[in-house]
Amino acid sequence: MNRAYIDRCRRREQSALPALWDLLDRVRDPEIPVLSIWDLGVLHDVAEEQGRVVVTITPTYSGCPAMETIRSDIEQVLGEAGVGPLEIRTRLAPAWSSAWISPEGCARLREYGIAPPEQCAADADGLTPDAGVLCPRCGSADSRRVSEFGSTACKALFRCNACGEPFDYFKTI
Amino acid sequence: MNDDDSKQATLAYALRLGDDSLVLGQRISEWVSNAPFLEEDIACGNVALDYIGRARLYYGYAAELAADGRDEDDFAYLRSAREFRNYLIYELPRGDFAFTQVRQLLVDLFNTGYLAALAGSRDATLAAIAAKAIKETRYHLRRSREWVLRLGDGTGESHRRTQKALDDLWGYTHELFEPDALELRLAAAGTGVDTAALKPEWKRALAAVLNEATLSLPADDWAVRGGRTGYHTENLGHLLTQLQSIHRAYPGCRW
Ligand SMILES: [Zn+2]
């Protein structure tokens, strides 16, 4: 279990605003709707500062267009619940890592047909490997990377040699 | 350097890095729907987005430092070519696919050293942007390296084109390693990067790839400079005309 995830769980457990964390579970990655921003590791903290609710998020990739949607969805969900005034803060350091995805998030990704970024599946540089990712359809490890870059910034494209199907892999970064 | 001087210097520095990212991102994006095959098309889109994202982060920081009401869009869309400070290598037309990948290899190797150094900056925002960007650059480098190996050590035609791309680009690499007074001042203050110090490792890593790709390192017999002083090739004006046309025609428009 990674340190960043444990720290995030602790912030949520010890938060003075547990209901807001629960509300924000409704905000999903617009491109991978099985993942909430909590699962994805984008939601860093929810706190109150001088009468304002401050939601802090860590962007995934520098140019990920989903971040804009996520910001406006946070405003909408909290706005509809009458929460305010609201400030959404972007936090760049430490940089987001695929290791921050929650264990539940990894399970949901696999179920959804996307191979999650498992620790075992990084190569020596800590990048996406060129083979050996478990196929989310048949479970075989006999797979190869077709492309480093997939349908969104966070995914690489693989093919399973056992069942012959192509699949997305949530990139190790 | 007093606080205000140092703020102005950091602002100018952030704009340079934003300009580098925006101009290259725009160039790479020209391949979208034109790349040799689907996966490569998608890869070009992804890499371009990473650069545009970086540009937004640098311009956003510049706007914060300027604190005069200008925002990232003002920097990207409302400055003329003479006000841009990107290195010339980024603005050169995309050329053929070999040219695009050789340029990418040259700048990915440069950025690998640059961003690693900038990640240790005393300026917390620049350090954070660099720490994020270097993760993406490692992916870019893996791809550009593989392409240069494949094209260099490929057919006679692909080898010839790749070597030509390298020869045509070579004279534009020198200015990458020639920091000006502003950059040296910021490097001395622990905020910026002294790029001259990056050259030996860059050249060593490049020579290793070229050797494997059966390509030769060109001779240092010509150089073009000017990006950091705003003296550009004619290509930047053309690029900006396209990039800025919508914003200039419909000021303040939103999607
Ligand atoms: Zn399979």
XYZ file of C-alpha atoms and ligand atoms in Angstrom:
429
model
C 0.000 0.000 0.000
C 1.542 3.311 -0.987
C 2.253 6.179 1.318
C 0.405 8.871 -0.623
C -2.792 6.831 -0.541
C -2.519 6.210 3.205
C -1.998 9.937 3.817
C -5.015 10.761 1.700
C -7.173 8.239 3.612
C -6.043 9.802 6.873
C -6.983 13.311 5.707
C -10.418 12.029 4.785
C -10.948 10.104 8.014
C -9.844 12.989 10.196
C -11.615 15.663 8.176
C -14.039 18.064 9.857
C -16.147 17.915 6.668
C -16.813 14.182 6.040
C -20.101 14.885 4.250
C -18.310 16.944 1.588
C -15.814 14.172 0.825
C -18.802 11.833 0.402
C -20.546 14.323 -1.892
C -17.410 14.637 -4.012
C -17.454 10.871 -4.624
C -20.108 11.821 -7.184
C -17.535 13.687 -9.263
C -16.178 11.239 -11.823
C -13.413 11.262 -14.378
C -15.400 12.323 -17.463
C -13.441 9.908 -19.657
C -13.434 6.957 -17.237
C -16.739 7.333 -15.380
C -16.164 4.275 -13.136
C -13.495 6.293 -11.301
C -14.362 9.059 -8.853
C -11.836 11.835 -8.340
C -11.136 10.178 -4.988
C -10.332 6.831 -6.642
C -8.182 8.583 -9.225
C -6.112 10.329 -6.556
C -6.952 13.777 -7.940
C -8.895 14.836 -4.828
C -6.208 15.855 -2.365
C -8.036 17.629 0.447
C -11.281 19.282 1.532
C -10.975 21.840 4.290
C -12.460 25.026 5.662
C -10.398 28.217 5.672
C -11.760 31.528 6.939
C -15.347 30.643 6.174
C -14.591 29.218 2.735
C -14.594 25.603 1.620
C -11.283 24.852 -0.083
C -11.099 21.800 -2.342
C -7.543 20.941 -3.393
C -6.923 18.842 -6.476
C -3.773 17.483 -8.138
C -3.936 17.371 -11.944
C -3.038 14.086 -13.664
C -1.307 15.167 -16.912
C -0.279 18.758 -17.706
C -2.649 19.060 -20.627
C -5.434 16.701 -19.577
C -8.683 18.320 -20.766
C -10.643 16.315 -18.170
C -9.328 18.620 -15.445
C -11.511 21.497 -16.666
C -14.594 19.299 -16.551
C -13.652 18.018 -13.110
C -13.391 21.565 -11.770
C -16.787 22.550 -13.083
C -18.331 19.282 -11.816
C -16.963 19.989 -8.329
C -18.537 23.452 -8.459
C -21.821 21.982 -9.605
C -22.048 19.157 -7.049
C -21.124 21.383 -4.108
C -23.186 24.293 -5.441
C -26.322 22.146 -5.701
C -25.783 21.009 -2.110
C -25.662 24.647 -1.029
C -21.998 24.540 -0.094
C -20.151 27.833 -0.406
C -18.313 30.032 -0.811
C -16.022 27.606 -2.601
C -12.418 27.784 -3.755
C -10.808 25.083 -5.901
C -7.055 25.027 -5.591
C -4.675 23.213 -7.911
C -1.661 21.627 -6.287
C 1.221 20.617 -8.567
C 3.738 19.244 -6.062
C 4.178 16.451 -5.417
C 3.283 15.496 -8.982
C 0.370 13.105 -9.413
C 1.336 9.463 -9.813
C -0.650 6.499 -11.099
C 0.316 4.806 -7.807
C -2.181 7.134 -6.089
C -5.202 5.334 -7.558
C -7.140 3.618 -4.764
C -7.253 -0.207 -4.582
C -11.027 -0.028 -5.212
C -10.319 2.173 -8.223
C -7.881 -0.400 -9.633
C -10.493 -3.152 -9.223
C -13.141 -1.020 -10.945
C -10.785 -0.214 -13.825
C -10.147 -3.905 -14.438
C -13.873 -4.647 -14.347
C -14.427 -1.792 -16.822
C -11.929 -3.344 -19.253
C -8.895 -1.156 -18.529
C -5.803 -2.819 -17.062
C -4.854 -0.871 -13.892
C -1.293 0.397 -13.271
C 0.045 -2.296 -10.995
C 3.397 -2.043 -9.286
C 4.555 -5.301 -10.842
C 3.895 -3.943 -14.307
C 6.485 -1.149 -14.482
C 9.768 -1.607 -16.325
C 13.180 -0.722 -14.910
C 12.653 3.023 -15.621
C 9.324 3.015 -13.785
C 7.511 3.487 -17.105
C 4.900 1.360 -18.843
C 6.392 -2.048 -19.731
C 6.366 -3.371 -23.290
C 4.761 -6.699 -22.345
C 3.345 -8.761 -19.497
C 0.358 -6.608 -18.458
C -2.586 -8.754 -17.326
C -5.364 -8.760 -19.919
C -8.548 -7.379 -18.289
C -10.675 -9.740 -20.394
C -9.067 -13.164 -20.011
C -6.449 -12.570 -17.294
C -3.507 -13.736 -19.390
C -0.133 -12.058 -18.868
C 0.818 -12.841 -22.463
C 0.333 -9.325 -23.841
C 2.369 -6.746 -25.739
C 2.346 -2.985 -25.973
C 1.046 -1.683 -29.278
C 1.495 2.010 -28.473
C 2.883 4.111 -25.655
C 0.016 6.545 -26.104
C -3.677 5.679 -26.048
C -7.112 7.219 -26.441
C -6.477 9.642 -23.559
C -3.319 11.064 -21.953
C -3.447 8.471 -19.161
C -3.621 5.309 -21.260
C -1.357 3.090 -23.374
C -2.590 0.551 -25.893
C -1.945 -3.192 -25.509
C -2.964 -6.388 -27.272
C -3.534 -9.744 -25.601
C -1.807 -12.619 -27.402
C -4.034 -15.197 -25.660
C -7.513 -13.895 -26.529
C -6.434 -11.585 -29.360
C -8.292 -8.521 -28.017
C -6.773 -5.047 -27.801
C -7.106 -3.280 -24.442
C -6.213 -0.034 -22.679
C -3.619 0.062 -19.922
C -3.694 2.869 -17.374
C -0.143 4.190 -17.834
C 2.437 3.930 -15.082
C 3.696 7.440 -14.353
C 18.802 41.611 -7.250
C 15.977 43.185 -5.246
C 12.588 41.495 -4.940
C 10.990 43.367 -7.784
C 13.903 42.737 -10.176
C 13.868 39.104 -9.302
C 10.124 38.915 -9.884
C 10.455 40.557 -13.308
C 13.292 38.205 -14.220
C 11.302 35.142 -13.166
C 8.318 36.424 -15.143
C 10.445 36.775 -18.288
C 11.891 33.326 -17.666
C 8.481 31.682 -17.210
C 7.314 33.306 -20.460
C 10.288 31.866 -22.363
C 9.473 28.389 -21.108
C 5.806 28.906 -21.918
C 6.709 30.047 -25.452
C 8.932 26.989 -26.003
C 6.111 24.680 -24.932
C 3.337 26.407 -26.848
C 5.210 26.654 -30.141
C 6.391 23.039 -30.122
C 2.953 21.819 -28.979
C 1.369 23.642 -31.922
C 3.899 22.167 -34.361
C 3.347 18.604 -33.144
C -0.425 19.038 -33.232
C -0.179 19.629 -37.012
C 0.335 15.869 -37.342
C -3.074 15.088 -35.884
C -5.042 13.386 -38.679
C -1.867 13.394 -40.860
C 0.406 10.928 -39.022
C 1.566 7.738 -40.794
C -0.862 5.461 -38.922
C -3.547 5.621 -36.267
C -1.486 4.842 -33.150
C 1.106 7.404 -34.184
C -1.620 9.964 -34.830
C -2.862 9.451 -31.278
C 0.686 9.643 -29.911
C 1.227 13.008 -31.645
C -2.002 14.317 -30.125
C -0.935 13.173 -26.666
C 2.539 14.686 -26.840
C 1.164 17.952 -28.237
C -1.306 18.136 -25.352
C 1.450 17.614 -22.807
C 3.267 20.627 -24.270
C 0.173 22.821 -24.454
C -0.523 21.853 -20.832
C 2.976 22.927 -19.863
C 2.522 26.216 -21.683
C -0.608 26.870 -19.625
C 1.236 26.155 -16.377
C 4.136 28.473 -17.256
C 1.854 31.238 -18.587
C -0.413 30.860 -15.569
C 2.585 31.424 -13.323
C 3.716 34.373 -15.463
C 0.246 35.897 -15.070
C 0.481 35.475 -11.307
C 3.870 37.222 -11.258
C 2.731 39.998 -13.605
C -0.365 40.661 -11.454
C -1.559 43.266 -13.957
C -4.748 41.601 -15.159
C -3.145 39.671 -18.032
C -3.939 35.966 -18.101
C -2.558 32.916 -19.917
C -4.630 33.690 -23.025
C -3.150 37.179 -23.287
C 0.343 35.690 -23.343
C -0.521 32.976 -25.855
C -2.789 34.873 -28.204
C -2.070 38.570 -28.006
C 1.683 38.855 -28.386
C 3.451 39.274 -31.719
C 6.286 37.144 -33.085
C 8.917 39.648 -31.893
C 7.630 39.274 -28.342
C 7.963 35.477 -28.375
C 11.186 34.140 -26.882
C 11.113 30.475 -27.869
C 14.192 28.734 -29.223
C 14.182 28.672 -33.024
C 14.302 24.870 -33.219
C 10.726 24.700 -31.916
C 9.233 26.897 -34.638
C 10.742 25.146 -37.681
C 8.039 23.627 -39.913
C 7.205 20.009 -39.120
C 8.939 18.716 -42.276
C 8.653 15.005 -42.991
C 8.174 12.441 -40.248
C 11.922 11.905 -39.867
C 12.416 15.633 -39.299
C 9.687 15.684 -36.647
C 11.147 12.712 -34.779
C 14.769 13.881 -34.970
C 13.767 17.298 -33.610
C 11.819 15.513 -30.886
C 14.827 13.405 -29.938
C 17.079 16.484 -29.773
C 14.672 18.391 -27.544
C 13.604 15.391 -25.452
C 17.235 14.769 -24.537
C 17.649 18.490 -23.831
C 14.514 18.606 -21.694
C 15.493 15.477 -19.779
C 18.518 17.345 -18.432
C 16.798 20.722 -18.237
C 13.707 19.657 -16.329
C 15.715 17.522 -13.910
C 17.748 20.633 -13.068
C 14.710 22.917 -12.928
C 12.954 20.477 -10.581
C 15.593 21.510 -8.025
C 14.838 25.237 -8.500
C 14.468 27.453 -5.434
C 11.320 28.753 -7.058
C 8.680 26.312 -5.786
C 6.298 26.790 -8.729
C 8.931 26.281 -11.428
C 10.208 23.241 -9.518
C 6.710 21.760 -9.320
C 6.000 22.296 -13.036
C 9.342 20.698 -13.934
C 8.806 17.722 -11.621
C 5.514 17.072 -13.342
C 6.756 17.657 -16.882
C 9.809 15.424 -16.604
C 7.629 12.376 -16.068
C 5.934 13.109 -19.394
C 9.227 13.852 -21.133
C 10.561 10.404 -20.210
C 7.696 8.939 -22.233
C 8.320 11.323 -25.124
C 11.998 10.397 -25.188
C 11.280 6.712 -25.256
C 9.175 7.200 -28.366
C 11.442 9.646 -30.237
C 14.454 7.426 -29.536
C 12.681 4.348 -30.881
C 11.631 6.238 -34.013
C 15.111 7.566 -34.727
C 16.543 4.049 -34.319
C 13.920 2.592 -36.607
C 14.266 5.263 -39.286
C 18.051 5.648 -39.076
C 18.740 1.934 -39.189
C 15.857 1.263 -41.594
C 15.783 1.414 -45.384
C 18.173 3.412 -47.541
C 15.468 6.026 -48.028
C 14.584 6.356 -44.341
C 18.275 6.524 -43.394
C 18.950 9.245 -45.960
C 16.006 11.342 -44.790
C 16.843 10.938 -41.112
C 20.468 11.958 -41.616
C 19.317 14.945 -43.672
C 16.896 15.982 -40.918
C 19.722 15.812 -38.394
C 22.033 17.871 -40.638
C 19.294 20.462 -41.243
C 18.478 20.768 -37.543
C 21.995 20.751 -36.178
C 22.721 24.461 -36.538
C 19.653 25.260 -34.431
C 20.817 23.227 -31.424
C 23.676 25.534 -30.441
C 21.547 28.297 -28.960
C 19.983 25.796 -26.553
C 23.274 25.756 -24.670
C 24.053 29.490 -24.756
C 22.366 31.051 -21.714
C 22.023 34.830 -21.840
C 22.546 37.262 -18.972
C 19.055 36.779 -17.581
C 19.350 32.995 -17.551
C 22.798 33.103 -15.967
C 21.556 35.484 -13.304
C 18.659 33.194 -12.431
C 20.897 30.137 -12.513
C 23.284 31.833 -10.085
C 20.328 32.595 -7.818
C 19.315 28.924 -7.862
C 16.066 29.661 -9.713
C 16.991 28.903 -13.320
C 19.115 26.445 -15.249
C 22.565 27.068 -16.728
C 22.079 25.194 -19.992
C 25.776 25.349 -20.937
C 26.389 22.812 -18.179
C 23.923 20.396 -19.792
C 25.739 20.149 -23.116
C 28.316 17.387 -22.424
C 25.711 14.920 -21.149
C 23.276 15.860 -23.935
C 25.915 15.243 -26.574
C 27.001 11.974 -24.982
C 23.427 10.616 -24.794
C 22.699 11.790 -28.336
C 25.865 10.227 -29.759
C 24.876 6.891 -28.204
C 21.471 6.926 -29.933
C 22.926 8.088 -33.254
C 25.566 5.405 -33.145
C 22.942 2.710 -32.652
C 20.838 4.288 -35.411
C 23.861 4.250 -37.812
C 23.655 8.054 -38.102
C 26.547 10.508 -37.869
C 26.861 13.494 -35.601
C 27.039 16.557 -37.908
C 29.970 18.960 -37.856
C 29.593 22.244 -35.954
C 30.090 24.371 -39.053
C 27.016 26.627 -38.912
C 24.639 28.007 -36.336
C 21.481 30.112 -36.284
C 20.593 32.018 -33.135
C 18.002 34.529 -32.020
C 15.037 32.869 -30.318
C 15.745 34.235 -26.844
C 16.118 37.776 -28.179
C 12.949 37.648 -30.268
C 14.680 37.439 -33.679
C 12.842 34.563 -35.292
C 12.725 32.723 -38.592
C 9.797 33.645 -40.838
C 8.099 30.413 -39.719
C 7.016 31.725 -36.327
C 4.852 34.451 -37.851
C 3.030 31.880 -39.966
C 2.525 29.601 -36.993
C 1.176 32.400 -34.792
C -1.147 33.646 -37.519
C -2.883 30.298 -37.435
C -2.662 29.824 -33.677
C -3.997 33.280 -32.816
C -6.522 33.878 -35.595
C -9.681 32.823 -33.741
C -8.812 34.677 -30.570
C -7.962 37.826 -32.468
C -11.074 37.638 -34.640
C -13.375 36.976 -31.671
C -11.700 38.593 -28.650
C -12.557 36.866 -25.392
C -14.539 34.085 -27.061
C -15.113 30.876 -25.069
C -16.035 27.363 -26.112
Zn -6.883 -11.663 -23.149
